[in-house]
C-alpha atoms as a printed R data frame, in Angstrom:
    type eleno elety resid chain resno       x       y       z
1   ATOM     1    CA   UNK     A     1   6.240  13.457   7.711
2   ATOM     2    CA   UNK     A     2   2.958  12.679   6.310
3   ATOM     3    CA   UNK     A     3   1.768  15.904   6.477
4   ATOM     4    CA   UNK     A     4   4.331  16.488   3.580
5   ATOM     5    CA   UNK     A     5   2.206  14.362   1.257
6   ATOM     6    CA   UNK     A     6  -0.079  16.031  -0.587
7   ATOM     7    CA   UNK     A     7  -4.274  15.615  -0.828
8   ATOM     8    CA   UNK     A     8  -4.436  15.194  -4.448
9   ATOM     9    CA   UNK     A     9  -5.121  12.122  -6.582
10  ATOM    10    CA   UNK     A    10  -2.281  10.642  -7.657
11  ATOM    11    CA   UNK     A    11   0.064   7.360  -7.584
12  ATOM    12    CA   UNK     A    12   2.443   5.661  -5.527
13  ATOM    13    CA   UNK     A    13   5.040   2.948  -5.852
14  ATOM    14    CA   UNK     A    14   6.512   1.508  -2.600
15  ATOM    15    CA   UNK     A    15  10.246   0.147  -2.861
16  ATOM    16    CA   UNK     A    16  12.021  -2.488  -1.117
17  ATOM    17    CA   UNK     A    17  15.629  -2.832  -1.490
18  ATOM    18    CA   UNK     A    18  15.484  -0.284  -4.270
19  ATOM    19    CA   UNK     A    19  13.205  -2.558  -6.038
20  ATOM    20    CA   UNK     A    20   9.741  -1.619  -6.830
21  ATOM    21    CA   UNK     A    21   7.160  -4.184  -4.861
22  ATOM    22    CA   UNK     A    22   3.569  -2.358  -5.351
23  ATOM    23    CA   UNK     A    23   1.555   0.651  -7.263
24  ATOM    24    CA   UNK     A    24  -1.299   2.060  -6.123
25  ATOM    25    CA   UNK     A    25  -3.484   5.092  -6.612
26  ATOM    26    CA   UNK     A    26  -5.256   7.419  -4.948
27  ATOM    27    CA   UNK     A    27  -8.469   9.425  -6.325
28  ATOM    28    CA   UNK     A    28 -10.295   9.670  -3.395
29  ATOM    29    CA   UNK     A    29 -11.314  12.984  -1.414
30  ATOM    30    CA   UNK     A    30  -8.092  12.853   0.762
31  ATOM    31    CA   UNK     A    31  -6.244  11.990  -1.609
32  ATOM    32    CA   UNK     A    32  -2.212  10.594  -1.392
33  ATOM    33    CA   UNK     A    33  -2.559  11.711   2.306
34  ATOM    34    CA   UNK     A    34  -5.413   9.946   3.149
35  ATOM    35    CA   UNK     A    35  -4.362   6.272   0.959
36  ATOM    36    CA   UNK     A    36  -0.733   6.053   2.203
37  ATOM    37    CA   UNK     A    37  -1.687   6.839   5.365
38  ATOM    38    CA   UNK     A    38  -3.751   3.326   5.593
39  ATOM    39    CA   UNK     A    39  -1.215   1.930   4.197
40  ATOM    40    CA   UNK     A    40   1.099   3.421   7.283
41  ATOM    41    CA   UNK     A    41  -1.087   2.482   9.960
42  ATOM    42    CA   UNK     A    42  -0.108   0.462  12.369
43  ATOM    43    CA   UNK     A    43  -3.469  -1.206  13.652
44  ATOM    44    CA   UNK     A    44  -4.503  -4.678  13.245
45  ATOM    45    CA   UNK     A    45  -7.197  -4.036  10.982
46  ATOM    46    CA   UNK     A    46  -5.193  -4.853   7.572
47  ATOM    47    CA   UNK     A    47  -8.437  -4.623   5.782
48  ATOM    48    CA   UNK     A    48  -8.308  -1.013   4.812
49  ATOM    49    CA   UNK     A    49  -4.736  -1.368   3.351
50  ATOM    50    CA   UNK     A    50  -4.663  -4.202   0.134
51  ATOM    51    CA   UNK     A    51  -0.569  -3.182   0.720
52  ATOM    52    CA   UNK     A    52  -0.577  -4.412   4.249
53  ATOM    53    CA   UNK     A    53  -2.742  -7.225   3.528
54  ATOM    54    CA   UNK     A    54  -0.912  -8.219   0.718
55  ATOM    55    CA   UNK     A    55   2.554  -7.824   2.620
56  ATOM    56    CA   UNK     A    56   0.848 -10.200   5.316
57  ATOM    57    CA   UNK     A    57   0.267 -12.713   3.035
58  ATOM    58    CA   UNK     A    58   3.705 -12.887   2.029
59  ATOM    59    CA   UNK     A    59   5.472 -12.520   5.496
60  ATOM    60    CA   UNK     A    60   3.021 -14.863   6.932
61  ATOM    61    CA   UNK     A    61   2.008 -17.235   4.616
62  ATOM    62    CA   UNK     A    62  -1.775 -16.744   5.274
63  ATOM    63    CA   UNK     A    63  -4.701 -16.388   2.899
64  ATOM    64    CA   UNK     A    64  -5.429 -12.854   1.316
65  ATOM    65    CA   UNK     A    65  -9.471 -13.291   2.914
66  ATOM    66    CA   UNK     A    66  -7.888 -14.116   5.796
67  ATOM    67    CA   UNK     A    67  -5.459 -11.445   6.036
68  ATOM    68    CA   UNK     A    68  -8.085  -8.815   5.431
69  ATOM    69    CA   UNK     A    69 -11.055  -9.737   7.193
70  ATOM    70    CA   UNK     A    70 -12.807  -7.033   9.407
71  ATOM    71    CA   UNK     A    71 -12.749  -7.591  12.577
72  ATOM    72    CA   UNK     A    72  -9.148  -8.487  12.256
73  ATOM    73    CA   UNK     A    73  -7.822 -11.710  12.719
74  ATOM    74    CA   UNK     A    74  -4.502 -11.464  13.127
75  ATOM    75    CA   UNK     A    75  -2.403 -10.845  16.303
76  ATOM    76    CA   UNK     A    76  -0.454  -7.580  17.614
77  ATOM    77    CA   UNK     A    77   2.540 -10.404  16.783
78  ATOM    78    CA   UNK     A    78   1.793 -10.936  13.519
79  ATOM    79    CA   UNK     A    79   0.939  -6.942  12.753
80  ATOM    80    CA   UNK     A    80   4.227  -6.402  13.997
81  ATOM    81    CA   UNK     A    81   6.181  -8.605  11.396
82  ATOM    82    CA   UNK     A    82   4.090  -6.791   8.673
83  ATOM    83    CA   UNK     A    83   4.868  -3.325   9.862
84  ATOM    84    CA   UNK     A    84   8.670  -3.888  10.336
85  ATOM    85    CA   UNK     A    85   8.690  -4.987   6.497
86  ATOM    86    CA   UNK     A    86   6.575  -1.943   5.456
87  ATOM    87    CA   UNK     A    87   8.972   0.005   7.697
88  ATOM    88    CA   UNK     A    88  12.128  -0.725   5.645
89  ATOM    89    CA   UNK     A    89  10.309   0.370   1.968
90  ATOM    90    CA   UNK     A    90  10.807   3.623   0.552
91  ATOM    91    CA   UNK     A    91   7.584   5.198  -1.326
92  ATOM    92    CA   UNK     A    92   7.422   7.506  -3.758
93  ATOM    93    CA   UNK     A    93   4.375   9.417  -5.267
94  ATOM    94    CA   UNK     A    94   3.261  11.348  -8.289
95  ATOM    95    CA   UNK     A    95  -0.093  13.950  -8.044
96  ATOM    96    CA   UNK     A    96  -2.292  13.741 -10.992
97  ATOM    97    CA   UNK     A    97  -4.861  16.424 -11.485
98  ATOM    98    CA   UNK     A    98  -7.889  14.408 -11.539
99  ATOM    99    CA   UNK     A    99  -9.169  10.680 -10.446
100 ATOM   100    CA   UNK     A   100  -8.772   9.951 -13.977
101 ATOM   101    CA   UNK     A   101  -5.595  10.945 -14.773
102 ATOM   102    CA   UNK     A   102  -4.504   8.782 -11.203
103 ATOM   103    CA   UNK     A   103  -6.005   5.521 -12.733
104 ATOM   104    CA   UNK     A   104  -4.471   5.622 -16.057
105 ATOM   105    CA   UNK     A   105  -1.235   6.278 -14.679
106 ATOM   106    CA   UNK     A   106  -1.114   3.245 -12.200
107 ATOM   107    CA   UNK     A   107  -2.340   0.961 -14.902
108 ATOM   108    CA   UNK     A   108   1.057   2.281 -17.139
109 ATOM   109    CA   UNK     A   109   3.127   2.177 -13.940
110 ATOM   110    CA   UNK     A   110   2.323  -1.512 -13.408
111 ATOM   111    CA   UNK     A   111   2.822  -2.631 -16.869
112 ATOM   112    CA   UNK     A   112   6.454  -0.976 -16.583
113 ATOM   113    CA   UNK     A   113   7.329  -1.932 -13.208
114 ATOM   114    CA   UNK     A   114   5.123  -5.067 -12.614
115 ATOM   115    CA   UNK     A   115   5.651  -4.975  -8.599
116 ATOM   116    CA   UNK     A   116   5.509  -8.003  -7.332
117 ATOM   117    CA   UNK     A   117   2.765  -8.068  -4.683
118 ATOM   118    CA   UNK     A   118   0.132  -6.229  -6.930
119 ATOM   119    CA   UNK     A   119  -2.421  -8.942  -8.788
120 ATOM   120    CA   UNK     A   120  -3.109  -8.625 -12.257
């Protein structure tokens, strides 16, 4: 449940197929809770969520300014082909104890994992 993830800064690494696909962090005021849960939304409004965008640009073949443009864009159709691929990923999290701490961390956790759908 999401209530189970914690308000602290941290990182998180979503998996697909046991593979690892992105890294992100958190170091805002909410926290993990607050960041996955944009990236667990299920609104059409991708623009909040670089995950879901990202994942949208793969599943759908559009354009990343497309994908996250505010108002949104995209159809309750096409939001639901991005959701049923988040749906099937695992994620995984680590708290850090400060903002800080949460952005060094991702940058090592990319250069060891290097998940696919994050730019570098």
């Amino acid at each position: 449940s999401r209530t189970d993830i914690p308000r602290a800064p941290g990182v998180y690494l979503w998996f697909r197929d046991g593979q690892p696909v992105y890294a992100g962090r958190a170091k805002g005021a909410g926290g993990l809770r607050e960041r996955l849960a944009a990236h667990l939304a299920h609104t059409t409004d991708l623009s909040r969520s670089t995950f879901r965008a990202t994942v949208a640009t793969v599943t759908l073949g559009i354009d990343r300014k497309h994908a996250r443009s505010r108002p949104s864009v995209l159809s309750a159709e096409q939001v639901a082909i991005v959701n049923e691929w988040i749906r099937v990923c695992q994620v995984g999290w680590i708290e850090c104890r400060s903002a800080a701490e949460a952005i060094l961390l991702e940058e090592a956790l990319l250069g060891e994992a290097q998940p696919p759908l994050n730019r570098r």
